[in-house]
Amino acid sequence: MKSPLRTEMVRLGELHSWISTCSFSPQGLLGAVQRAWNSYCAKYIHVKQGGPAGISMLLAGYCLLSYGWNYQHFKRHRWRKYH
């Protein structure tokens, strides 16, 4: 059963009640990820006259995510001295 707040913009005062209606089970989280991916594809990928925006945003997100995962390695490598 979908909540009517999910289709509208959620105001700051309604945030607590909106979060309380969310399902944080693995199935609920998987459904949320699937809805977000379908929404992304419908908006940026599956369009009649698409451009490079959708793929470039996906690539930029991957680059930022991989940099965040490897930040500790990059930080240690940066402080080494080669002389």
mmCIF file with all atom_site columns, C-alpha atoms in Angstrom, residues 2 41 61 78:
data_model
loop_
_atom_site.group_PDB
_atom_site.id
_atom_site.type_symbol
_atom_site.label_atom_id
_atom_site.label_alt_id
_atom_site.label_comp_id
_atom_site.label_asym_id
_atom_site.label_entity_id
_atom_site.label_seq_id
_atom_site.pdbx_PDB_ins_code
_atom_site.Cartn_x
_atom_site.Cartn_y
_atom_site.Cartn_z
_atom_site.occupancy
_atom_site.B_iso_or_equiv
_atom_site.pdbx_formal_charge
_atom_site.auth_seq_id
_atom_site.auth_comp_id
_atom_site.auth_asym_id
_atom_site.auth_atom_id
_atom_site.pdbx_PDB_model_num
ATOM 1 C CA . LYS A 1 2  ? 1.528  3.300  -1.090  1.00 0.00 ? 2  LYS A CA 1
ATOM 2 C CA . CYS A 1 41 ? 16.148 5.486  -16.512 1.00 0.00 ? 41 CYS A CA 1
ATOM 3 C CA . GLY A 1 61 ? 28.625 9.177  -9.629  1.00 0.00 ? 61 GLY A CA 1
ATOM 4 C CA . ARG A 1 78 ? 49.932 11.540 -0.799  1.00 0.00 ? 78 ARG A CA 1
#
